[in-house]
Short mmCIF file of C-alpha atoms in Angstrom, two decimals:
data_model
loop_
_atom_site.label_atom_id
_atom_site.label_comp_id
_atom_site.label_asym_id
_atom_site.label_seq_id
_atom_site.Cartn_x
_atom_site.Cartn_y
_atom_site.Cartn_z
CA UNK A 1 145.29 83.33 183.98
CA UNK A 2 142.58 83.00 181.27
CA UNK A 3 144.02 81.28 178.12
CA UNK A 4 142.37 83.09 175.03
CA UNK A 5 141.92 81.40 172.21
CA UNK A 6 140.66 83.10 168.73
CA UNK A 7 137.02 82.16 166.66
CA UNK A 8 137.22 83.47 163.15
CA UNK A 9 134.06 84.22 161.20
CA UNK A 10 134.69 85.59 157.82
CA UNK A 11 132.30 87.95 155.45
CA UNK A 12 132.40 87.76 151.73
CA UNK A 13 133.04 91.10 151.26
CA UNK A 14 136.61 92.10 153.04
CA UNK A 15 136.09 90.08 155.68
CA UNK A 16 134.75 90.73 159.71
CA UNK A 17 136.84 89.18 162.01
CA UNK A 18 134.90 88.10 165.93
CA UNK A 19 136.81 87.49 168.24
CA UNK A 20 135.36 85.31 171.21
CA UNK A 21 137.40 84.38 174.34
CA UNK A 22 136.43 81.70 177.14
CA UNK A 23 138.04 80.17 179.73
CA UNK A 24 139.38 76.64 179.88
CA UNK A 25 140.93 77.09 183.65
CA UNK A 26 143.38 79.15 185.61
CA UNK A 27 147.21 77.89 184.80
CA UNK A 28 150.25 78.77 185.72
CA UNK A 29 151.41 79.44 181.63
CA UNK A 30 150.46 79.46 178.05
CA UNK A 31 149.58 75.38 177.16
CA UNK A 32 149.68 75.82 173.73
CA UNK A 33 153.06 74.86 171.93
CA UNK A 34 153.97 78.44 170.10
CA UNK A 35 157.37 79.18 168.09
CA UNK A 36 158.11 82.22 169.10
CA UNK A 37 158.39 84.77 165.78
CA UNK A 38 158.70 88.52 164.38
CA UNK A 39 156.01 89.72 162.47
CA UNK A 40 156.86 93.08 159.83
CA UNK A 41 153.70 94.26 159.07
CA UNK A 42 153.71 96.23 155.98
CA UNK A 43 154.44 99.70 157.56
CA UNK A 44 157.30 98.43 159.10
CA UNK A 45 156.38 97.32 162.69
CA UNK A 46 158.08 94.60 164.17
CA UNK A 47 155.81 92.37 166.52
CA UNK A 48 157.70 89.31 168.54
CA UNK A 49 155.30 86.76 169.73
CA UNK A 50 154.09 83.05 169.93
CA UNK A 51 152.53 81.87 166.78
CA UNK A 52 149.32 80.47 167.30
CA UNK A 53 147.53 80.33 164.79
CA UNK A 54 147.24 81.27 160.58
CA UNK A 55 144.26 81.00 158.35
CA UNK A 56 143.93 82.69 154.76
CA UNK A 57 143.12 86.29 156.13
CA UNK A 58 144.62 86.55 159.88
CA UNK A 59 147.55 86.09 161.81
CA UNK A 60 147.23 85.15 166.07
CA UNK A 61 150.32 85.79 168.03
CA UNK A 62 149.89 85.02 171.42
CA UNK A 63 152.22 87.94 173.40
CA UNK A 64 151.45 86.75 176.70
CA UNK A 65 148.81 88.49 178.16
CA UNK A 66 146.79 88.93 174.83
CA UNK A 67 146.44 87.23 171.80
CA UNK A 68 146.90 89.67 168.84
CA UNK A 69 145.75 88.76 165.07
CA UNK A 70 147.10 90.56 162.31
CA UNK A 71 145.29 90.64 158.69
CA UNK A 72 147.53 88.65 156.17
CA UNK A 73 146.75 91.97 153.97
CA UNK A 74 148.91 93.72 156.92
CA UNK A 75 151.56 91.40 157.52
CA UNK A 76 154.89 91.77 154.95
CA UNK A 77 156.60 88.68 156.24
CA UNK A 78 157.26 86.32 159.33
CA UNK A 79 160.74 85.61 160.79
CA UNK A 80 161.65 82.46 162.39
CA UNK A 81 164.59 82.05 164.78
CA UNK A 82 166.06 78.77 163.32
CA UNK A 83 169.15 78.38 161.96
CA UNK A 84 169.96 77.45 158.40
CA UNK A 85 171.60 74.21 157.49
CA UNK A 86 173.74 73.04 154.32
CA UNK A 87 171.73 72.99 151.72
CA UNK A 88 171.43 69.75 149.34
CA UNK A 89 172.90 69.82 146.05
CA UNK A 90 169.65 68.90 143.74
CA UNK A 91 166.98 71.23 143.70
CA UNK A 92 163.80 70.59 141.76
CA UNK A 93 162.14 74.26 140.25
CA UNK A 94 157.90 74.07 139.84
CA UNK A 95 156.54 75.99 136.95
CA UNK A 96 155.17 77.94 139.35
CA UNK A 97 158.38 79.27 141.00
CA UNK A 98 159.13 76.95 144.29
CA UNK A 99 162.74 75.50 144.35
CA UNK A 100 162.64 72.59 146.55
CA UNK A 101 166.04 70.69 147.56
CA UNK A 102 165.57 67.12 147.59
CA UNK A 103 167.19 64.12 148.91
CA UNK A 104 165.65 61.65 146.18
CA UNK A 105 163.54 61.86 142.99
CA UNK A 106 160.82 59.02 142.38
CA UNK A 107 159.65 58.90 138.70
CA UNK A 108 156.23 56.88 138.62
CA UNK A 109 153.78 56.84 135.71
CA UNK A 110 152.83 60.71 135.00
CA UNK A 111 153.50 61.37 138.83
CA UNK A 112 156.95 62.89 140.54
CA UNK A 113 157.57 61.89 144.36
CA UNK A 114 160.27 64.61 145.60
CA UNK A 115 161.62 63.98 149.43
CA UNK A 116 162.42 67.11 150.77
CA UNK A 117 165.72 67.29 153.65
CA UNK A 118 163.75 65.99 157.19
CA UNK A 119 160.13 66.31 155.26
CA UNK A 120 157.51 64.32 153.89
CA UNK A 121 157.52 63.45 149.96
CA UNK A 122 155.74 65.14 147.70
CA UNK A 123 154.11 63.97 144.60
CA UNK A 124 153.14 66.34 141.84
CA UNK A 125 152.62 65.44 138.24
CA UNK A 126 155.49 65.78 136.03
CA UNK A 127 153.59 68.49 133.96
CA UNK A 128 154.43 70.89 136.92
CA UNK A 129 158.05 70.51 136.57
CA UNK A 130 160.27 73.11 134.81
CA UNK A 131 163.65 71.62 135.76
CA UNK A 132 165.95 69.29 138.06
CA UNK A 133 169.42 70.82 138.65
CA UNK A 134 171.24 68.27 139.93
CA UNK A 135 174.76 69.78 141.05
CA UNK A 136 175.94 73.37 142.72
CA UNK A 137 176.13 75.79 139.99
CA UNK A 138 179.06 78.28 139.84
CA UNK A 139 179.41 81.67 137.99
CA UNK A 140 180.39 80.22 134.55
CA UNK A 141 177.91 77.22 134.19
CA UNK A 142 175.12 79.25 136.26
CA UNK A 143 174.90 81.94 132.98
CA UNK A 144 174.14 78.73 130.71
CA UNK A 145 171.65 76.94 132.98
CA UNK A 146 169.72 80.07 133.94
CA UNK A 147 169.60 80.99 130.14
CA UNK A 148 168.07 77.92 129.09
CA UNK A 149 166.08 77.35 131.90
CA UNK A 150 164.04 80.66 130.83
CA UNK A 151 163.65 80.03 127.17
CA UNK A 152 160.52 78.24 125.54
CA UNK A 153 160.75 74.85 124.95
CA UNK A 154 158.86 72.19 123.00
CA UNK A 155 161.25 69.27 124.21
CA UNK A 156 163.21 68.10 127.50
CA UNK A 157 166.97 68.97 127.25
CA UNK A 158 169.40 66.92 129.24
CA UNK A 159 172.23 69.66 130.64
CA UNK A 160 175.51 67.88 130.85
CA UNK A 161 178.38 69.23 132.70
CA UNK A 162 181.31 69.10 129.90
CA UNK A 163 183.49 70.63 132.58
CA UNK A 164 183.47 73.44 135.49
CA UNK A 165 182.82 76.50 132.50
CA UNK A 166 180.88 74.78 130.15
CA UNK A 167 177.74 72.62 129.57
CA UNK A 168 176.53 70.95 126.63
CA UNK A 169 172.07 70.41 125.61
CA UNK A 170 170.75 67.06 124.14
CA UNK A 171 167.42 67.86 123.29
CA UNK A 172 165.07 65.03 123.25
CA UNK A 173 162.34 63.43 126.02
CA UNK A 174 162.36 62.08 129.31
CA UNK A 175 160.57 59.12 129.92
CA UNK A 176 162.01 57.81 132.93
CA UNK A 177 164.05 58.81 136.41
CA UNK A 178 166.00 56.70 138.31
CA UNK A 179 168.42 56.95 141.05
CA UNK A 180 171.71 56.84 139.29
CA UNK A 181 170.26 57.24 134.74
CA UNK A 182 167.78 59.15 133.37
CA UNK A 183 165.93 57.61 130.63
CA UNK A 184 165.92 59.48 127.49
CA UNK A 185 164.57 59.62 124.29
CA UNK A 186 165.66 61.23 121.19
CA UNK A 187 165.40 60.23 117.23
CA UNK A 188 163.16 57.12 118.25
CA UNK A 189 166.30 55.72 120.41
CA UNK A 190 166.51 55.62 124.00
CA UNK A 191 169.35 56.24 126.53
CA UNK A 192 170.38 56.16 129.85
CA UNK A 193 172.56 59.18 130.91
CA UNK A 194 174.15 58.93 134.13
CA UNK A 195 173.29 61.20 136.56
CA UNK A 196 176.77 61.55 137.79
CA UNK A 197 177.37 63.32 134.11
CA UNK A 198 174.69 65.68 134.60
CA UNK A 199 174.25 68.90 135.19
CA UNK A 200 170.58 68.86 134.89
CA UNK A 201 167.48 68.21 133.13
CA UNK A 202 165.12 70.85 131.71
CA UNK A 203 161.78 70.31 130.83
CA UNK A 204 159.44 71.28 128.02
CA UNK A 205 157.32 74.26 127.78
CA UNK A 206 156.12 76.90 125.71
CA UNK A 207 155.76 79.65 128.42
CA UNK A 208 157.83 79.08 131.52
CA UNK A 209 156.59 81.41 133.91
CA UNK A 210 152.71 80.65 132.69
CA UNK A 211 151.81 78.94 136.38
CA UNK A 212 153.53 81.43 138.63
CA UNK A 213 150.75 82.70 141.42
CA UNK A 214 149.62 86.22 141.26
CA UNK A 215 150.83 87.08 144.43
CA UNK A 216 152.61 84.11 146.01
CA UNK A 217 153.25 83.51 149.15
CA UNK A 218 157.14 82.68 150.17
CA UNK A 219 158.15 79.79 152.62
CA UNK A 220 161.51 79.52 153.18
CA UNK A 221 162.77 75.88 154.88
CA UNK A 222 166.20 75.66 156.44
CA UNK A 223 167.55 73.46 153.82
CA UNK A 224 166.91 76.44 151.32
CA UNK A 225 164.10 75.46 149.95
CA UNK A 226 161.48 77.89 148.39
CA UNK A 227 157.88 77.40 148.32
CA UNK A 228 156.28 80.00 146.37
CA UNK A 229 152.30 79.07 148.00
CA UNK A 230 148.72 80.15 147.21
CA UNK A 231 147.69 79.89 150.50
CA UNK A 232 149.42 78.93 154.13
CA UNK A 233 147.60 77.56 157.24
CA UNK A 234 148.76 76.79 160.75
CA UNK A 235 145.70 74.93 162.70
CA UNK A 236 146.05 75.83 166.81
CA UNK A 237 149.01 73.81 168.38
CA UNK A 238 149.79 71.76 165.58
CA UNK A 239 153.30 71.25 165.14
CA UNK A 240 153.52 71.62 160.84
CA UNK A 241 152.87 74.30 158.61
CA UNK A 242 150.71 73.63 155.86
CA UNK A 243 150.74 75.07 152.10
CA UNK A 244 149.03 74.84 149.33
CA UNK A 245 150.80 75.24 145.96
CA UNK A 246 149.59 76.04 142.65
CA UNK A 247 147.49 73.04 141.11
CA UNK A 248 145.99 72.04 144.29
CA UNK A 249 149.18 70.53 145.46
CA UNK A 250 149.36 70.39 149.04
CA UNK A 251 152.16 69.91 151.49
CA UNK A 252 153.29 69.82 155.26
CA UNK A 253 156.52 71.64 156.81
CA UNK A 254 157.44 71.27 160.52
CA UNK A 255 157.40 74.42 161.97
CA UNK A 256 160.90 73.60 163.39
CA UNK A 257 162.47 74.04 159.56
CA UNK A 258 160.61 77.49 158.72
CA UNK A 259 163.53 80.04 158.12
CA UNK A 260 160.75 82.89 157.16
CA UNK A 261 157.31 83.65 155.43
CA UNK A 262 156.71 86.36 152.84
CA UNK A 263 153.44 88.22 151.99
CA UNK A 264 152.42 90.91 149.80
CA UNK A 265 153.86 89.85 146.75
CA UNK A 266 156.75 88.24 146.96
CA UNK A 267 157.27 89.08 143.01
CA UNK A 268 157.52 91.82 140.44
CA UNK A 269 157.72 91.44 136.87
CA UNK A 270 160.77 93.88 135.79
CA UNK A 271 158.71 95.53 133.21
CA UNK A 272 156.22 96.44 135.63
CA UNK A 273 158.90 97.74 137.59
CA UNK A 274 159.12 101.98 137.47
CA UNK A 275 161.90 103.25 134.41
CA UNK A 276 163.78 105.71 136.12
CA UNK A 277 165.71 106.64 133.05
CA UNK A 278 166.15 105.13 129.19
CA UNK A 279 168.32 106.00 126.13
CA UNK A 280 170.32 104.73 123.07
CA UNK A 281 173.82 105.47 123.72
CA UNK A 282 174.62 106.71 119.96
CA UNK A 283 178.41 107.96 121.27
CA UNK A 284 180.30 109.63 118.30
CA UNK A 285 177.39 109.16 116.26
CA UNK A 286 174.89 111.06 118.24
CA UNK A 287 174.65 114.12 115.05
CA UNK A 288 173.22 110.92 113.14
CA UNK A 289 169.91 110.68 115.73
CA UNK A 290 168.64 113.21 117.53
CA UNK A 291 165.97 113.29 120.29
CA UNK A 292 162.96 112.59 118.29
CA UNK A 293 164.51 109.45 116.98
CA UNK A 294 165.20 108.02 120.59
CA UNK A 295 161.00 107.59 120.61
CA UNK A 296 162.09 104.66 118.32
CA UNK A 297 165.81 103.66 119.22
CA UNK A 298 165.41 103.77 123.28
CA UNK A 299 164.73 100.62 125.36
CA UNK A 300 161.28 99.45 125.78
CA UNK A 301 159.08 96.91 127.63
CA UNK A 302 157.05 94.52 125.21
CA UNK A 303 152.68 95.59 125.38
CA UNK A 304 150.44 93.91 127.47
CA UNK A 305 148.90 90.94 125.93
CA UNK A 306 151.55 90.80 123.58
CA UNK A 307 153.97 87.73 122.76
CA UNK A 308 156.67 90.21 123.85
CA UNK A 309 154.86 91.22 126.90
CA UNK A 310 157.29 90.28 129.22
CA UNK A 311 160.53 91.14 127.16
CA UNK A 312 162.39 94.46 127.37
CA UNK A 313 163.68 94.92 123.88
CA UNK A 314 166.77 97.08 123.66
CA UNK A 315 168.98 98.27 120.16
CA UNK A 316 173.19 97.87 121.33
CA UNK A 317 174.19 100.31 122.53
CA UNK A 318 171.60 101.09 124.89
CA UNK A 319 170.07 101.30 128.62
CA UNK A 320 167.55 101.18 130.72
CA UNK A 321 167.21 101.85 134.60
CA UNK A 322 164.79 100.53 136.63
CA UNK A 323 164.01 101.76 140.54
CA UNK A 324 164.02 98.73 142.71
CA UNK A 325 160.76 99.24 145.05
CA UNK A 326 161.29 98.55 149.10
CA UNK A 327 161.92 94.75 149.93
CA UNK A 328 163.07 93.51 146.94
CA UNK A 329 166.25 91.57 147.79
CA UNK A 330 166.84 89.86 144.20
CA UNK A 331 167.15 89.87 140.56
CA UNK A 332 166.26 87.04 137.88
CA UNK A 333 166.68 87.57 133.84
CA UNK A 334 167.57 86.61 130.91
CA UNK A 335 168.89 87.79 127.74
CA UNK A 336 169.14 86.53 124.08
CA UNK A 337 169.77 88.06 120.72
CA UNK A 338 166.08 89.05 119.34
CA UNK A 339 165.07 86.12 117.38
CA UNK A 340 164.62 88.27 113.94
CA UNK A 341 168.45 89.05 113.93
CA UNK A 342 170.52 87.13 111.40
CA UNK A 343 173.30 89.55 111.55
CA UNK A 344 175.89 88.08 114.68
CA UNK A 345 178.30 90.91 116.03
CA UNK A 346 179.26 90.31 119.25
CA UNK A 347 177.34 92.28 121.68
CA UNK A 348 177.94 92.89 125.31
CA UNK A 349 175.71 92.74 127.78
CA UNK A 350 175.99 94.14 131.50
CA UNK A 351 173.46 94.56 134.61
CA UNK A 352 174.61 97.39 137.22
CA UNK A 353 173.13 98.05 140.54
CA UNK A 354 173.16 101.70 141.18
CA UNK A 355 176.66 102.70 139.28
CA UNK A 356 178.19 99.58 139.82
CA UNK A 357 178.44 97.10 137.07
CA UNK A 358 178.07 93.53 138.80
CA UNK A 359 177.56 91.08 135.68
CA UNK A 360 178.67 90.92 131.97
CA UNK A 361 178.66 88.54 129.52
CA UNK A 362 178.92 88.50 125.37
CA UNK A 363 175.85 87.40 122.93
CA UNK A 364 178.10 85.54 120.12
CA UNK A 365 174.93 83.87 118.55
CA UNK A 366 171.60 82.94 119.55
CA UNK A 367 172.49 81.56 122.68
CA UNK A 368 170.06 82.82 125.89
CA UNK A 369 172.67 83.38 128.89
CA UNK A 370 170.72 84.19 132.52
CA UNK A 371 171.32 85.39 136.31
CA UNK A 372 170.26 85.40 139.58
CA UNK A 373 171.41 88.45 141.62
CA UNK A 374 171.22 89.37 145.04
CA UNK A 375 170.59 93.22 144.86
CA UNK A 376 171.52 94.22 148.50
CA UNK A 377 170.92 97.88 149.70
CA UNK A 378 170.77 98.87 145.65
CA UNK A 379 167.98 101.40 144.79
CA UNK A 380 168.67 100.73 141.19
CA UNK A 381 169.44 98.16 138.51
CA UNK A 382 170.78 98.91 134.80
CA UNK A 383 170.41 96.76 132.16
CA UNK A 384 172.67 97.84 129.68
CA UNK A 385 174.10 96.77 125.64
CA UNK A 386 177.34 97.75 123.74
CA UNK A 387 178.40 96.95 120.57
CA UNK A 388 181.74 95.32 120.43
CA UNK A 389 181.91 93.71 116.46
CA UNK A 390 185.27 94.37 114.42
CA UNK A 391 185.07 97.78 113.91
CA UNK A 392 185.27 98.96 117.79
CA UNK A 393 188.79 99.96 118.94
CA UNK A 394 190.22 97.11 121.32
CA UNK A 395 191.49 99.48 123.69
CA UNK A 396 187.51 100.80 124.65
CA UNK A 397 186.16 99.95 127.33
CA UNK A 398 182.83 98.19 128.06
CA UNK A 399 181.66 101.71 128.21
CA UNK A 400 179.15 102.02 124.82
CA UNK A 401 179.44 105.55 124.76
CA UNK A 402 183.33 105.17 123.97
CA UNK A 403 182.07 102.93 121.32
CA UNK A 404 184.42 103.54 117.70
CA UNK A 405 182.37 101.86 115.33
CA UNK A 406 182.02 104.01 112.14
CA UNK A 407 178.96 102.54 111.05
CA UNK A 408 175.48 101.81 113.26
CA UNK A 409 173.76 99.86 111.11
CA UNK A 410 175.10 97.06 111.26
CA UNK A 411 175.07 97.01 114.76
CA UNK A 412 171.43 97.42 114.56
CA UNK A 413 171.06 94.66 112.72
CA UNK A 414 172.78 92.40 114.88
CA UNK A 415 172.53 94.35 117.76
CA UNK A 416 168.26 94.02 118.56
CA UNK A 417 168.57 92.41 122.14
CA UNK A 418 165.65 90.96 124.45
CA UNK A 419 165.60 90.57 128.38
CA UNK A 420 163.18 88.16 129.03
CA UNK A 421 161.52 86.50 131.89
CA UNK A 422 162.80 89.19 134.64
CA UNK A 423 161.51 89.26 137.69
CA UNK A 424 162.43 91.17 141.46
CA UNK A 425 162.20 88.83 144.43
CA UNK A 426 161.38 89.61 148.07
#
């Protein structure tokens, strides 16, 4: 049996792909150590094979009595056969987007060392951090964390668990990690916080999502990791994938811990995201604005270029509905009052896939409140306001169109809301 093996020789422009084959003997089988895989290329064709080889443009799966290569530009994702294990409590989130678990966190100079579960360490500068969480979040302290960890910065904020519901912010610097304090700084003084009091520590910046790669590639570990990766290469029979991150930061996973790889843009801004519908939800007051005033009132996604540019502004009581394109399995946002408002009604605030309302909170001041949402077999998502100051009826719903308030103004005022920083995962 001839063993082929694959010679790539790229063009500039697209790129040509020739393919030479020789013989290195007659064997009984295959010599070259494959994991076997599932490739879903992107018009939905499953192909099961030995992975031999990556590069930046082409897949080779090795099927036995060919070797096939499939154009990265092709390929949707890759799916592994290994099983998942329990994931480690602290997880380390990159400007750019990767959320690595870690067993240990090394501060040294302006440098990071992270040990990934059953991987080499990895040393980044601290600059590319955005935040250490360093215990299992549950629904009440996940709104808080996810809030802040979205919102513009120009200081480190230490995140400390006050209880299961509720987390306090001391704002401040970080100059220092160790295994069981962090070293802080704040009014000229500095502390050591224990870790074992923490929830977290977030880190200063001005634009969160500024590093995130155009169109990342996903590599998901079996500890749960996420590496969101400019580029991904697998050399012939090595044993390790390797990735290169935003910043020129590389790294090496064994090929025994890949859970799956994701192409073809693994994210989608949610205001680039088609509106399938959009309204202000006037209720009993809906003689006082008619349809030519919903050109102002309605929801809206902030101009390109703009400092709103990824914010979709909305006036309580309001929605907007966005259609969630093919292979987007999850949901990431924000929400704060609009930073203009010094009027504070409470204002609810719910997300619905399809009709279903899955998450609600209440804006009682400028607080930012976030969520991560798996969005299932949903076609849809809502993002949705209601007014619910002093003047609604306590017996209404969460329903804004059953709002009672007499007056809208007010709730204008206080009612200007921005979801920020949202984003549809593959």
């Amino acid at each position: 049996m001839i063993d082929p093996r694959l010679r790539f020789v790229f063009a500039r422009r697209g790129f040509v792909i020739w393919i030479g084959l020789f013989a290195i003997g007659v064997v009984s089988e295959s010599t070259a150590a494959t994991v076997e895989v599932a490739v879903v290329t992107a018009d939905g064709e499953s192909v099961t094979g030995g992975l031999a080889e990556m590069s930046d443009v082409a897949i080779a799966l090795d099927l036995g009595s060919e070797v096939r290569t499939i154009p990265l530009e092709n390929a949707s994702r890759i799916d592994f056969s290994h099983s998942s294990l329990p994931p480690l409590p602290t997880v380390v989130e990159l400007r750019s987007g990767s959320k690595i678990r870690v067993s240990q966190v090394t501060w040294d100079g302006d440098d990071l060392k992270l040990t990934p579960s059953r991987q080499a360490p990895l040393t980044l500068p601290v600059a590319r951090l955005r935040s250490i969480r360093y215990r299992t979040g549950n629904p009440a302290t996940d709104t808080t964390w996810l809030g802040w960890n979205e919102d513009a910065r120009r200081g480190d904020r230490l995140a400390v668990r006050r209880d299961e519901k509720t987390l306090d912010s001391i704002d401040g610097t970080v100059v220092g990690i160790g295994p069981q304090t962090v070293q802080f700084e704040m009014a000229g003084n500095t502390i050591a916080a224990p870790i074992a009091k923490l929830e977290g520590i977030l880190f200063s910046s001005t634009n969160p999502n500024a590093e995130s790669p155009a169109d990342p590639i996903r590599v998901v570990d079996t500890s749960g990791s996420q590496y969101l990766a400019a580029s991904v290469r697998l050399a012939p029979e090595s044993e390790h994938l390797d990735i290169q991150l935003p910043g020129q930061i590389g790294h090496s996973i064994p090929l025994d811990q890949v859970m799956s790889i994701g192409f073809a843009g693994g994210v989608l801004r949610l205001v680039e995201a088609e509106v399938a519908s959009s309204r202000f939800l006037a209720g009993q007051n809906s003689d006082a604005f008619p349809a030519w005033m919903q050109n102002w009132f309605e929801p809206r996604a902030g101009e390109e270029g703009s400092d709103d540019s990824d914010v979709v502004l909305m006036r309580s009581p309001s929605e907007i509905r966005f259609r969630i394109p093919e292979g987007y399995e999850k949901l990431k946002v924000a929400v704060r009052r609009h930073p203009e408002v010094d009027w504070f009604l409470p204002v609810g605030v719910e997300v619905l896939t399809d009709e279903e309302v899955v998450w609600s909170a209440t804006l009682e001041d400028r607080e930012s409140l976030g969520l991560e949402l798996e969005l299932g077999d949903a076609r849809t998502v809502t993002l949705r306001t209601s007014s619910i100051g002093r003047e609604r009826d306590s017996t209404t719903s969460a329903d804004p169109t059953k709002d009672r308030s007499n007056s809208l103004l007010p709730h204008q005022l206080g009612g200007q809301i921005q979801w920020f920083g949202g984003r549809l995962l593959k």
